[in-house]
GROMACS .gro file of C-alpha atoms in nm:
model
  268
    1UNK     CA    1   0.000   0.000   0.000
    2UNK     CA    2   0.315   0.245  -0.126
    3UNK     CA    3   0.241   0.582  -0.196
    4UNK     CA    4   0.292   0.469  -0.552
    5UNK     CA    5  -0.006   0.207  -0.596
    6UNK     CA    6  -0.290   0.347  -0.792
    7UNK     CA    7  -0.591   0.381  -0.550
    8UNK     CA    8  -0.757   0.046  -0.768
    9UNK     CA    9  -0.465  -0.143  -0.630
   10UNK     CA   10  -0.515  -0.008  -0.281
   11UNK     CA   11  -0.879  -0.133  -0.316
   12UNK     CA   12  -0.769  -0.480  -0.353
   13UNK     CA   13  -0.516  -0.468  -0.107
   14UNK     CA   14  -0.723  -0.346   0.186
   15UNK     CA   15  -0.993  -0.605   0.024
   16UNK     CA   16  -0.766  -0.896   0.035
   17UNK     CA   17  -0.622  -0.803   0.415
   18UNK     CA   18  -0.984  -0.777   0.510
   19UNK     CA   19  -1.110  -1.102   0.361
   20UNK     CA   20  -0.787  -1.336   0.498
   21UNK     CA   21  -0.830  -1.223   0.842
   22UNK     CA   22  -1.206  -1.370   0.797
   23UNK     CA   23  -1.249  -1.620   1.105
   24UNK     CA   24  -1.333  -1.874   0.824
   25UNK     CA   25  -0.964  -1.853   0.695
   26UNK     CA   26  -0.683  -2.090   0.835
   27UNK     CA   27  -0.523  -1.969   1.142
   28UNK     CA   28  -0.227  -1.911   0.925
   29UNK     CA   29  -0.346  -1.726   0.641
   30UNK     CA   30  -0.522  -1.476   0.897
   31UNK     CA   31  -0.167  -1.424   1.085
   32UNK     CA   32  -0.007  -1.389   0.745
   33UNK     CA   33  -0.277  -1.117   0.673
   34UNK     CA   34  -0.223  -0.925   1.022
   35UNK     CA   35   0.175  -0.915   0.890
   36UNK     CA   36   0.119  -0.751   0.587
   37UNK     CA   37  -0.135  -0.478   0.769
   38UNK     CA   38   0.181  -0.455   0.974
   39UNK     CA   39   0.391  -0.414   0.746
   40UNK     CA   40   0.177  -0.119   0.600
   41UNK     CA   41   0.131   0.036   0.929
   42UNK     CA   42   0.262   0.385   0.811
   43UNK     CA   43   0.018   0.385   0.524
   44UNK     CA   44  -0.305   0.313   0.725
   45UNK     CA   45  -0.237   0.498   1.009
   46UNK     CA   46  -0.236   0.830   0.764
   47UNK     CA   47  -0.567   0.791   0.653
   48UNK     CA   48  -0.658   1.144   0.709
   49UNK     CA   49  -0.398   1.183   0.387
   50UNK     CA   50  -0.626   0.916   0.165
   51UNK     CA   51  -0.819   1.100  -0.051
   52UNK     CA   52  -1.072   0.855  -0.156
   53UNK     CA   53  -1.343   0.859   0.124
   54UNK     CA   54  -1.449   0.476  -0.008
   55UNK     CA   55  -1.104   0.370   0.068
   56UNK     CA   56  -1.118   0.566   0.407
   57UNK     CA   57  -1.457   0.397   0.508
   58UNK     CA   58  -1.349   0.074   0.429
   59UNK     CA   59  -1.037   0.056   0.663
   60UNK     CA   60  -1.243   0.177   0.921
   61UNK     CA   61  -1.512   0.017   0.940
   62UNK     CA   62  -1.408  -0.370   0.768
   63UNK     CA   63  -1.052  -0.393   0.820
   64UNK     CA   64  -1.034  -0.216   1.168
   65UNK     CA   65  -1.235  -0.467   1.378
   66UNK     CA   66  -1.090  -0.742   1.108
   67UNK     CA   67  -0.772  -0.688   1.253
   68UNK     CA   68  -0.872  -0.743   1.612
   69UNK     CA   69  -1.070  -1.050   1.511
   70UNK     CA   70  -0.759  -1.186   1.436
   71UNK     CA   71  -0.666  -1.208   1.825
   72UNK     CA   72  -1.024  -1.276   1.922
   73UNK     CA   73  -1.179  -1.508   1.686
   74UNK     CA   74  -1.481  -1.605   1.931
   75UNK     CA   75  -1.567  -1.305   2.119
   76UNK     CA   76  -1.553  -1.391   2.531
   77UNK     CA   77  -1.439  -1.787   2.476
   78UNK     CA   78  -1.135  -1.854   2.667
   79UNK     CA   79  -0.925  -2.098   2.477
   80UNK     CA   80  -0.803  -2.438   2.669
   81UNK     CA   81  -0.433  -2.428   2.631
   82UNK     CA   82  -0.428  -2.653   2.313
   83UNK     CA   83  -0.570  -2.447   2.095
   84UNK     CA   84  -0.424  -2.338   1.809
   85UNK     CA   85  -0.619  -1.995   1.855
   86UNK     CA   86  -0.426  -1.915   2.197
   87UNK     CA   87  -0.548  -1.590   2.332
   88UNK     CA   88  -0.170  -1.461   2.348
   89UNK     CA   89   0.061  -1.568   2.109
   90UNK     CA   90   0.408  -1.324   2.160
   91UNK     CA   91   0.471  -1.318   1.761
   92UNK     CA   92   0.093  -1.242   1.654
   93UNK     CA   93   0.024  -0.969   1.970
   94UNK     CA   94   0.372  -0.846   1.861
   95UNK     CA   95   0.269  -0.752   1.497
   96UNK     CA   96  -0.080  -0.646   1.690
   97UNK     CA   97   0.067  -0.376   1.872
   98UNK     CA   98   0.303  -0.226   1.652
   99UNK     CA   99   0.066  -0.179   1.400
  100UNK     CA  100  -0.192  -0.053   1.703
  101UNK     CA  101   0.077   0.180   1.802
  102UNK     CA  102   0.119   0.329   1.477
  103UNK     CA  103  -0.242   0.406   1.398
  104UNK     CA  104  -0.244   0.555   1.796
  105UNK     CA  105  -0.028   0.809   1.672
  106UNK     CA  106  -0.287   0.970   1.427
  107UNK     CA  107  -0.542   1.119   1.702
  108UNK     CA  108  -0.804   1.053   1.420
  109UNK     CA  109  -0.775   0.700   1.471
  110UNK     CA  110  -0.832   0.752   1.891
  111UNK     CA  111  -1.203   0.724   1.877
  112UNK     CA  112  -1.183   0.371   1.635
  113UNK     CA  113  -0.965   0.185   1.860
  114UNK     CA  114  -1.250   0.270   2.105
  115UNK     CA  115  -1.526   0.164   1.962
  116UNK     CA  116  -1.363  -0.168   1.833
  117UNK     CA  117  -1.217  -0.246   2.162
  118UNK     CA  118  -0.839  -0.203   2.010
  119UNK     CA  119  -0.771  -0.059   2.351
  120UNK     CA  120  -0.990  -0.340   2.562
  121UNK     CA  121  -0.784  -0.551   2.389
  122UNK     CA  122  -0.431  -0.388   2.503
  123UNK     CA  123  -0.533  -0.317   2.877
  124UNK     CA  124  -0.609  -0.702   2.839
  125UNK     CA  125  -0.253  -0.769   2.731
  126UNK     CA  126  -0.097  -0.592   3.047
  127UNK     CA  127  -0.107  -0.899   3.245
  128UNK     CA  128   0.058  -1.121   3.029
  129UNK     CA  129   0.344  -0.883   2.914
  130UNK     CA  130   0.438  -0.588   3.123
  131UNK     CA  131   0.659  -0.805   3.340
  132UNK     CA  132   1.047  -0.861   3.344
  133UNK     CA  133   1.020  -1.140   3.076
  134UNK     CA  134   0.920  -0.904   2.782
  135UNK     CA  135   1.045  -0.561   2.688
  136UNK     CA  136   0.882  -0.496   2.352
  137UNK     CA  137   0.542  -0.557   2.392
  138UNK     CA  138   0.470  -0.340   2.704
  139UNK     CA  139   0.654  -0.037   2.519
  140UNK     CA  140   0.412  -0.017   2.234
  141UNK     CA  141   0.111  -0.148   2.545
  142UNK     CA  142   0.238   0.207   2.708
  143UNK     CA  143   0.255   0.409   2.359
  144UNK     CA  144  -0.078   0.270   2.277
  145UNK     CA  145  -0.231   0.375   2.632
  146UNK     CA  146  -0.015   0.692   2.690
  147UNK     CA  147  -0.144   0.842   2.337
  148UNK     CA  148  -0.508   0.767   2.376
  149UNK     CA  149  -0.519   0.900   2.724
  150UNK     CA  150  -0.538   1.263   2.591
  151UNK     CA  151  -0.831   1.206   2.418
  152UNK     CA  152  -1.070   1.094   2.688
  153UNK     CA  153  -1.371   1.295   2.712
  154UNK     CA  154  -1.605   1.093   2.891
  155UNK     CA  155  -1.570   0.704   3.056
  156UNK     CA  156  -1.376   0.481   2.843
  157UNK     CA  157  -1.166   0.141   2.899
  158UNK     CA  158  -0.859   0.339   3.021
  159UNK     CA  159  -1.071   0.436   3.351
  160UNK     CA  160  -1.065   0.044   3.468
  161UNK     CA  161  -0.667   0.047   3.462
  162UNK     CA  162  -0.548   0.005   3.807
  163UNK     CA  163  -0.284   0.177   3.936
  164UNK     CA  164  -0.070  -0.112   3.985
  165UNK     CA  165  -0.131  -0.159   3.659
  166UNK     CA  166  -0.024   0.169   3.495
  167UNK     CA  167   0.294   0.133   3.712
  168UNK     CA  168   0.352  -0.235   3.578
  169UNK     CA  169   0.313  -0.079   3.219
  170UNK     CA  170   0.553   0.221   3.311
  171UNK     CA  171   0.834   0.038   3.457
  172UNK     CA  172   0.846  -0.215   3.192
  173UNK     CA  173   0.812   0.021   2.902
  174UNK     CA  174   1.202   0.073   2.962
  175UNK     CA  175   1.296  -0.248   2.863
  176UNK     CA  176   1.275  -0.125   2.513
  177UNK     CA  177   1.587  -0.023   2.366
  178UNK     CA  178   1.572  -0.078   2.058
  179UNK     CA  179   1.542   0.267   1.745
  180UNK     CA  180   1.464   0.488   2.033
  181UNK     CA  181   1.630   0.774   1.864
  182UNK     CA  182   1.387   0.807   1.624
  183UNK     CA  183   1.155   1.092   1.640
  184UNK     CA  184   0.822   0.905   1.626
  185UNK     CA  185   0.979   0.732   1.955
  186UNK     CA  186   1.158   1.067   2.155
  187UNK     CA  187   0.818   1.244   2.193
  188UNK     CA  188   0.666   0.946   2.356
  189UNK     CA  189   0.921   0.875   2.593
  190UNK     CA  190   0.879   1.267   2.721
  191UNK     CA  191   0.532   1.145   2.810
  192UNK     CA  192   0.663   0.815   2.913
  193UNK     CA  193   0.901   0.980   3.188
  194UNK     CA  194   0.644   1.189   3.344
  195UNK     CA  195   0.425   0.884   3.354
  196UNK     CA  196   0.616   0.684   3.529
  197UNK     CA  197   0.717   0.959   3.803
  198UNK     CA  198   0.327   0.940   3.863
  199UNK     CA  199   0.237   0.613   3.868
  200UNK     CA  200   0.663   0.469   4.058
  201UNK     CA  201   0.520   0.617   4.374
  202UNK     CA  202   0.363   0.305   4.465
  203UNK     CA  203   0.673   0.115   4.371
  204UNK     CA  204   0.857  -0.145   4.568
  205UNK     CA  205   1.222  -0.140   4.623
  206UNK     CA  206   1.310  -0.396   4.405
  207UNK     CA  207   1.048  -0.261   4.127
  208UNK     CA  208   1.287   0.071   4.142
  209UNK     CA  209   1.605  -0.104   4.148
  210UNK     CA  210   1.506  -0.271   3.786
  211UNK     CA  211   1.406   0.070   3.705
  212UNK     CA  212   1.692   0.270   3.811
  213UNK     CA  213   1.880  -0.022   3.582
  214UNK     CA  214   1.661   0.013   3.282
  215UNK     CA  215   1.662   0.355   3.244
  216UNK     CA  216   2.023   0.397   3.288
  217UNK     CA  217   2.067   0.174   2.996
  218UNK     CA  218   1.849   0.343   2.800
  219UNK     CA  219   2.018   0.668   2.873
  220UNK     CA  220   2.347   0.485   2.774
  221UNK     CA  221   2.204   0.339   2.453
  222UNK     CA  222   2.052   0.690   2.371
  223UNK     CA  223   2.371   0.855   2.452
  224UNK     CA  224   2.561   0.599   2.195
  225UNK     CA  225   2.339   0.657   1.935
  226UNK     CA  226   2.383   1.012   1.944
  227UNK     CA  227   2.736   1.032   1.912
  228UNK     CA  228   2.708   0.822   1.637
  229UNK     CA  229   2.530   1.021   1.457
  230UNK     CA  230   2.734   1.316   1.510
  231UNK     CA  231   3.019   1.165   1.408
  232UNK     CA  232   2.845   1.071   1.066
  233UNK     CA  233   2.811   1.467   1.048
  234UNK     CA  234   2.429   1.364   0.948
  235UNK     CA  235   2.188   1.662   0.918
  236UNK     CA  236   1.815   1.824   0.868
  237UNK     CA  237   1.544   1.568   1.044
  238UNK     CA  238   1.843   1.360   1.230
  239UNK     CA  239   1.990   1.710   1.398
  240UNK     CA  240   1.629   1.746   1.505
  241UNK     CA  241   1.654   1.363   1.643
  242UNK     CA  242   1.944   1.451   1.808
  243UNK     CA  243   1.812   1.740   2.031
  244UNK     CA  244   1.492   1.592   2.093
  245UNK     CA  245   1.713   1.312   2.216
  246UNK     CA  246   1.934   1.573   2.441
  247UNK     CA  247   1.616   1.679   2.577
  248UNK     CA  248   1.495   1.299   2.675
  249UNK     CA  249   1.816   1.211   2.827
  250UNK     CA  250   1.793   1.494   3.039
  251UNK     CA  251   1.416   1.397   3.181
  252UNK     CA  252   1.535   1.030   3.231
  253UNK     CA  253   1.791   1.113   3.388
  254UNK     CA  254   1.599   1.334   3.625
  255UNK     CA  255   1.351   1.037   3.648
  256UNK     CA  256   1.685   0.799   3.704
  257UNK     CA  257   1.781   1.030   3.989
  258UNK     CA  258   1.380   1.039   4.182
  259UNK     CA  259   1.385   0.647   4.159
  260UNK     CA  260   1.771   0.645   4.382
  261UNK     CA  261   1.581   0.934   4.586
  262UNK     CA  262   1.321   0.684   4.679
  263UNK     CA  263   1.479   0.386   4.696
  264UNK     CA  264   1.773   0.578   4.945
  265UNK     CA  265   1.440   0.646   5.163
  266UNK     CA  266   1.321   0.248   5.203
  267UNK     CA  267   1.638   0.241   5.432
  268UNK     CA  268   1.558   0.534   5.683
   0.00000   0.00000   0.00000
């Protein structure tokens, strides 16, 4: 779905994504399908820059709840643990929440991943992956929450997160080191930092330990990347990465600092 397909081929892709994610499909075919939407992320997310309002309508209103039938094929079953159609699968809900995360970042999409219970589906996830085992999924979890947030104007799904939860989605999220210096990533963490000096106050000593870790390896990995770039004397939207970034290390830092504040305290 490049910005060089003619709008007739864009038809038939959207069509075709739409149609093998159909529960009737194999299990494989409809993962294969969730890939490729992946894989186009960029493209559907800026649907506000489509101008053909069929083409708009169709994405969503078939392929967005498509997509999420692809992780729940029978809507409030619990699958035993045989089943081919586990309700977590790290591969599939990774795909899932990239391409979630990507269409969170257009605040026209906010209102759709309401309504078809994108976001139900991602506070469902926090359980199962915003823990010390993973690092990727609760990132794009806390982009996906952290972005939508914003746009609450009345009682949504975000309102039955727990606080313990929010916190086990915070201190995960810096797990994640991997293209942080990008710019699409640098504004979230900004949010990310202030969200976790909110929510870490109910943190155990251990909990800010890992976190006091974390983030000083992001700040390293940030730092590297950086200098790296400098050295490659690269210019226009990567000078803009690299302040941005300046301006990130800084607040994690800051955050690194409150966490060694608080954890000092457990001992007095």
């Amino acid at each position: 779905m490049g910005v060089c397909c003619s709008p007739a081929k864009q038809h038939l892709f959207i069509e075709g994504l739409i149609a093998c994610m159909d529960s009737s499909m194999p299990l494989h075919l409809r993962h294969a399908a969730l890939r490729a939407a992946h894989g186009a992320r960029e493209q559907i997310a800026s649907m506000d820059a489509i101008d053909d309002s069929t083409l708009r309508d169709m994405i969503l209103t078939k392929l967005s709840p498509a997509i999420l039938s692809v992780l729940c094929p029978h809507p409030g079953k619990t699958p035993a643990n045989d089943d081919p159609n586990l309700f977590f699968n790290d591969d599939r809900d990774w795909c899932y929440l990239r391409l979630v995360f990507a269409l969170a970042r257009n605040s026209d999409w906010h209102p759709h991943l309401f309504r078809d219970r994108h976001i139900d589906r991602c506070i469902s996830m926090i359980p199962q992956y915003c823990n010390s085992r993973y690092y990727e999924h609760p990132f794009f979890v806390a982009g996906i929450l952290l972005q939508t947030t914003p746009e609450q104007t009345s009682v949504t799904s975000l309102d039955s997160v727990t606080e313990q939860q929010w916190w086990d989605v915070m201190r995960s999220a810096w797990g994640y080191h991997r293209s942080i210096d990008n710019t699409r990533y640098l504004k979230l963490l900004l949010v990310l930092v202030d969200g976790t000096k909110k929510y870490m106050q109910i943190a155990s000593k251990s909990d800010l330990e890992e976190l006091i870790k974390n983030v000083r390896q992001f700040v390293e990995k940030l730092e590297r990347d950086i200098r790296r770039k400098r050295r490659l004397h690269e210019i226009g939207q990567e000078i803009q990465d690299s302040e941005q970034g300046e301006g990130v290390i800084a607040a994690a830092k800051e955050l690194r600092t409150a966490a060694s504040n608080m954890v000092e305290s457990f001992g007095q």
